[in-house]
Coordinates of C-alpha atoms in Angstrom, one line a residue:
M1 CA 0.1 0.1 0.0
C2 CA 1.4 3.5 -1.1
K3 CA 1.2 6.1 1.9
K4 CA 1.6 9.5 0.5
V5 CA 0.0 12.7 1.3
I6 CA -1.2 14.4 -1.8
F7 CA -4.0 16.2 -0.2
S8 CA -4.8 16.7 3.3
Y9 CA -8.1 14.2 3.0
Y10 CA -6.1 11.6 1.1
T11 CA -3.7 10.2 3.5
E12 CA -3.7 6.4 2.4
W13 CA -3.9 4.7 -1.1
S14 CA -4.8 0.9 -1.4
A15 CA -3.1 -1.2 -3.8
P16 CA -4.2 -0.9 -7.4
V17 CA -7.2 -3.0 -8.4
P18 CA -8.2 -4.2 -11.7
A19 CA -11.3 -2.5 -13.1
F20 CA -12.2 -4.2 -16.2
S21 CA -10.9 -7.9 -15.6
D22 CA -12.7 -8.1 -12.3
A23 CA -15.9 -9.7 -11.9
S24 CA -16.7 -7.7 -8.7
R25 CA -15.8 -4.5 -10.8
A26 CA -16.9 -5.2 -14.4
E27 CA -20.2 -6.4 -16.0
N28 CA -18.6 -7.9 -18.9
I29 CA -15.0 -9.0 -17.8
I30 CA -12.3 -8.4 -20.2
P31 CA -9.6 -11.1 -19.5
C32 CA -6.2 -9.9 -18.3
S33 CA -3.6 -12.3 -16.9
K34 CA 0.0 -12.0 -15.9
E35 CA 0.4 -15.1 -17.6
D36 CA -0.7 -13.5 -21.1
A37 CA 1.8 -10.5 -20.1
C38 CA -1.4 -8.7 -20.3
T39 CA -1.7 -4.7 -19.6
Q40 CA -4.9 -2.7 -19.6
W41 CA -3.3 0.8 -20.2
Q42 CA -4.0 4.1 -18.9
P43 CA -7.8 4.6 -18.9
N44 CA -8.6 8.1 -19.7
L45 CA -11.5 9.3 -17.8
I46 CA -14.4 11.8 -18.2
V47 CA -17.8 12.5 -16.9
V48 CA -20.3 12.6 -19.6
K49 CA -24.1 12.8 -18.6
K50 CA -23.5 11.8 -15.2
Q51 CA -21.7 8.8 -16.4
L52 CA -17.8 8.1 -15.6
W53 CA -16.2 7.1 -19.1
A54 CA -12.9 5.5 -19.6
I55 CA -11.0 5.2 -22.9
W56 CA -8.3 2.7 -22.9
C57 CA -6.4 -0.2 -24.6
Q58 CA -5.1 -3.6 -23.7
E59 CA -2.1 -5.4 -24.9
G60 CA -0.7 -8.7 -24.2
N61 CA 0.3 -12.2 -26.0
S62 CA -3.1 -13.0 -26.4
S63 CA -5.0 -11.2 -29.4
A64 CA -8.4 -12.3 -28.3
Y65 CA -9.0 -9.3 -26.1
Y66 CA -6.3 -6.9 -27.5
G67 CA -7.4 -3.4 -28.7
A68 CA -9.1 -0.4 -27.8
Y69 CA -12.3 -0.2 -25.5
F70 CA -15.0 2.4 -24.4
S71 CA -16.2 1.6 -20.7
Y72 CA -18.9 3.3 -18.4
L73 CA -20.0 3.5 -15.0
S74 CA -23.5 4.8 -14.4
N75 CA -23.1 4.8 -10.7
I76 CA -20.5 4.1 -8.3
D77 CA -22.3 1.3 -6.7
E78 CA -22.7 -0.7 -10.2
K79 CA -19.9 -2.3 -12.5
W80 CA -18.2 -1.2 -15.4
T81 CA -19.7 -2.0 -18.8
S82 CA -17.1 -2.5 -21.5
K83 CA -17.1 -2.3 -25.4
R84 CA -14.4 -3.0 -27.7
L85 CA -13.9 -0.7 -30.3
M86 CA -14.0 -2.6 -33.8
W87 CA -13.6 -1.4 -37.1
K88 CA -14.2 -2.8 -40.9
A89 CA -11.3 -4.8 -42.3
P90 CA -10.6 -4.9 -45.9
N91 CA -12.7 -8.1 -46.1
G92 CA -15.6 -6.8 -44.5
S93 CA -15.2 -8.5 -41.2
L94 CA -14.9 -6.7 -38.0
D95 CA -11.4 -6.2 -36.7
Y96 CA -9.7 -4.5 -33.5
H97 CA -7.1 -2.7 -35.9
V98 CA -8.1 0.2 -37.9
W99 CA -7.5 -0.4 -41.6
I100 CA -5.9 2.4 -43.6
D101 CA -4.9 1.9 -47.2
G102 CA -4.6 -1.8 -46.9
F103 CA -2.4 -1.7 -43.7
A104 CA -3.5 -2.5 -40.2
F105 CA -3.0 0.0 -37.6
S106 CA -3.3 -0.5 -33.6
I107 CA -5.0 2.1 -31.5
F108 CA -3.5 3.7 -28.5
P109 CA -5.9 6.2 -26.7
T110 CA -3.7 8.8 -24.8
Q111 CA -4.1 10.1 -21.5
D112 CA -4.3 13.6 -23.0
P113 CA -7.9 15.1 -22.1
I114 CA -10.9 13.9 -23.7
Q115 CA -13.0 16.9 -25.0
T116 CA -17.0 17.3 -25.0
L117 CA -17.8 19.9 -27.7
S118 CA -21.3 22.0 -27.4
T119 CA -22.9 19.8 -29.8
G120 CA -22.5 16.4 -27.8
R121 CA -19.7 15.0 -30.0
I122 CA -16.9 13.8 -28.0
L123 CA -13.1 13.8 -29.1
A124 CA -10.7 11.3 -27.4
P125 CA -7.1 11.8 -28.8
A126 CA -5.0 8.6 -30.0
T127 CA -2.2 7.5 -31.8
L128 CA -2.4 4.8 -34.2
T129 CA 0.6 2.7 -35.0
Q130 CA 1.1 0.5 -38.2
V131 CA 1.4 -3.1 -37.2
Q132 CA 3.9 -3.9 -40.0
N133 CA 6.3 -0.8 -39.4
K134 CA 5.8 0.3 -35.9
S135 CA 7.9 3.7 -36.9
I136 CA 4.7 4.8 -38.9
K137 CA 2.5 6.6 -36.5
I138 CA -0.8 8.6 -37.2
D139 CA -2.3 11.1 -34.4
T140 CA -6.0 11.0 -34.6
V141 CA -9.1 11.6 -32.5
L142 CA -11.6 9.0 -31.8
I143 CA -15.1 10.4 -32.2
T144 CA -18.6 9.6 -31.1
N145 CA -21.8 11.8 -32.0
D146 CA -24.0 9.2 -30.1
Y147 CA -22.5 9.0 -26.6
G148 CA -20.5 6.1 -27.1
A149 CA -22.9 3.8 -28.9
T150 CA -20.6 4.2 -32.2
W151 CA -17.2 5.3 -32.8
T152 CA -15.3 6.7 -36.1
F153 CA -11.9 8.4 -36.3
S154 CA -10.6 11.5 -37.9
N155 CA -8.2 11.6 -40.9
G156 CA -5.4 12.3 -38.4
H157 CA -1.8 13.4 -39.2
C158 CA 1.2 11.8 -39.8
V159 CA 4.6 13.6 -39.6
T160 CA 7.1 12.4 -42.2
G161 CA 10.9 12.3 -41.5
I162 CA 10.9 11.2 -38.0
E163 CA 10.8 7.4 -38.3
N164 CA 12.0 5.2 -35.5
T165 CA 11.3 7.8 -32.9
N166 CA 8.3 8.4 -30.6
A167 CA 8.5 12.2 -31.4
Q168 CA 4.8 11.8 -32.8
W169 CA 3.1 10.5 -29.7
E170 CA 0.3 11.8 -27.4
P171 CA -1.7 14.1 -29.4
T172 CA -3.8 16.6 -27.6
V173 CA -7.3 18.1 -28.9
I174 CA -7.7 21.9 -28.6
H175 CA -11.2 22.9 -29.3
S176 CA -11.2 26.5 -28.6
Y177 CA -10.8 27.1 -32.4
F178 CA -13.0 26.2 -35.0
P179 CA -12.6 23.6 -36.4
F180 CA -10.7 21.8 -33.7
M181 CA -7.0 21.4 -33.8
I182 CA -4.6 18.4 -32.9
N183 CA -1.4 19.8 -31.1
I184 CA 1.3 16.9 -31.7
Q185 CA 4.9 16.6 -30.4
E186 CA 7.5 17.1 -33.3

């Protein structure tokens, strides 16, 4: 247990607990075990219409549950409900990869702030990494216009000439201007 005073009313913290792979906390369990070298990465949180939302991803040795997820908690006394974000593959089936010009990309939702626009549109920054060549990255925004029922993504931006670096990573959405801007590291 970590003991660190951050605020005067938080003096003790429990050990980390799984939110999405534990039956006591998840309505539909997303399996994640140490045996599979599984990690449920940095859930990005926002409150939308009195629900706590999380956009996050899972990686590991098993591709059965690999990918990006949208989860929500309607009440603190209830369990998380999770939905794996799926995209249409070139053969017409659903896939956890995003397909662009015949290439598969994994989705990494970042921890940069999710934005809610006055229209109700919700923007979650993400980085796409090409599966065949991990040095190719595209900064994008995951978009929902129907409160998480369906998701799309923006065209994004790819910086050329910086291969084999992590320079293009963690985009931030800025919506004080119209149209919105994506601020990326270069």
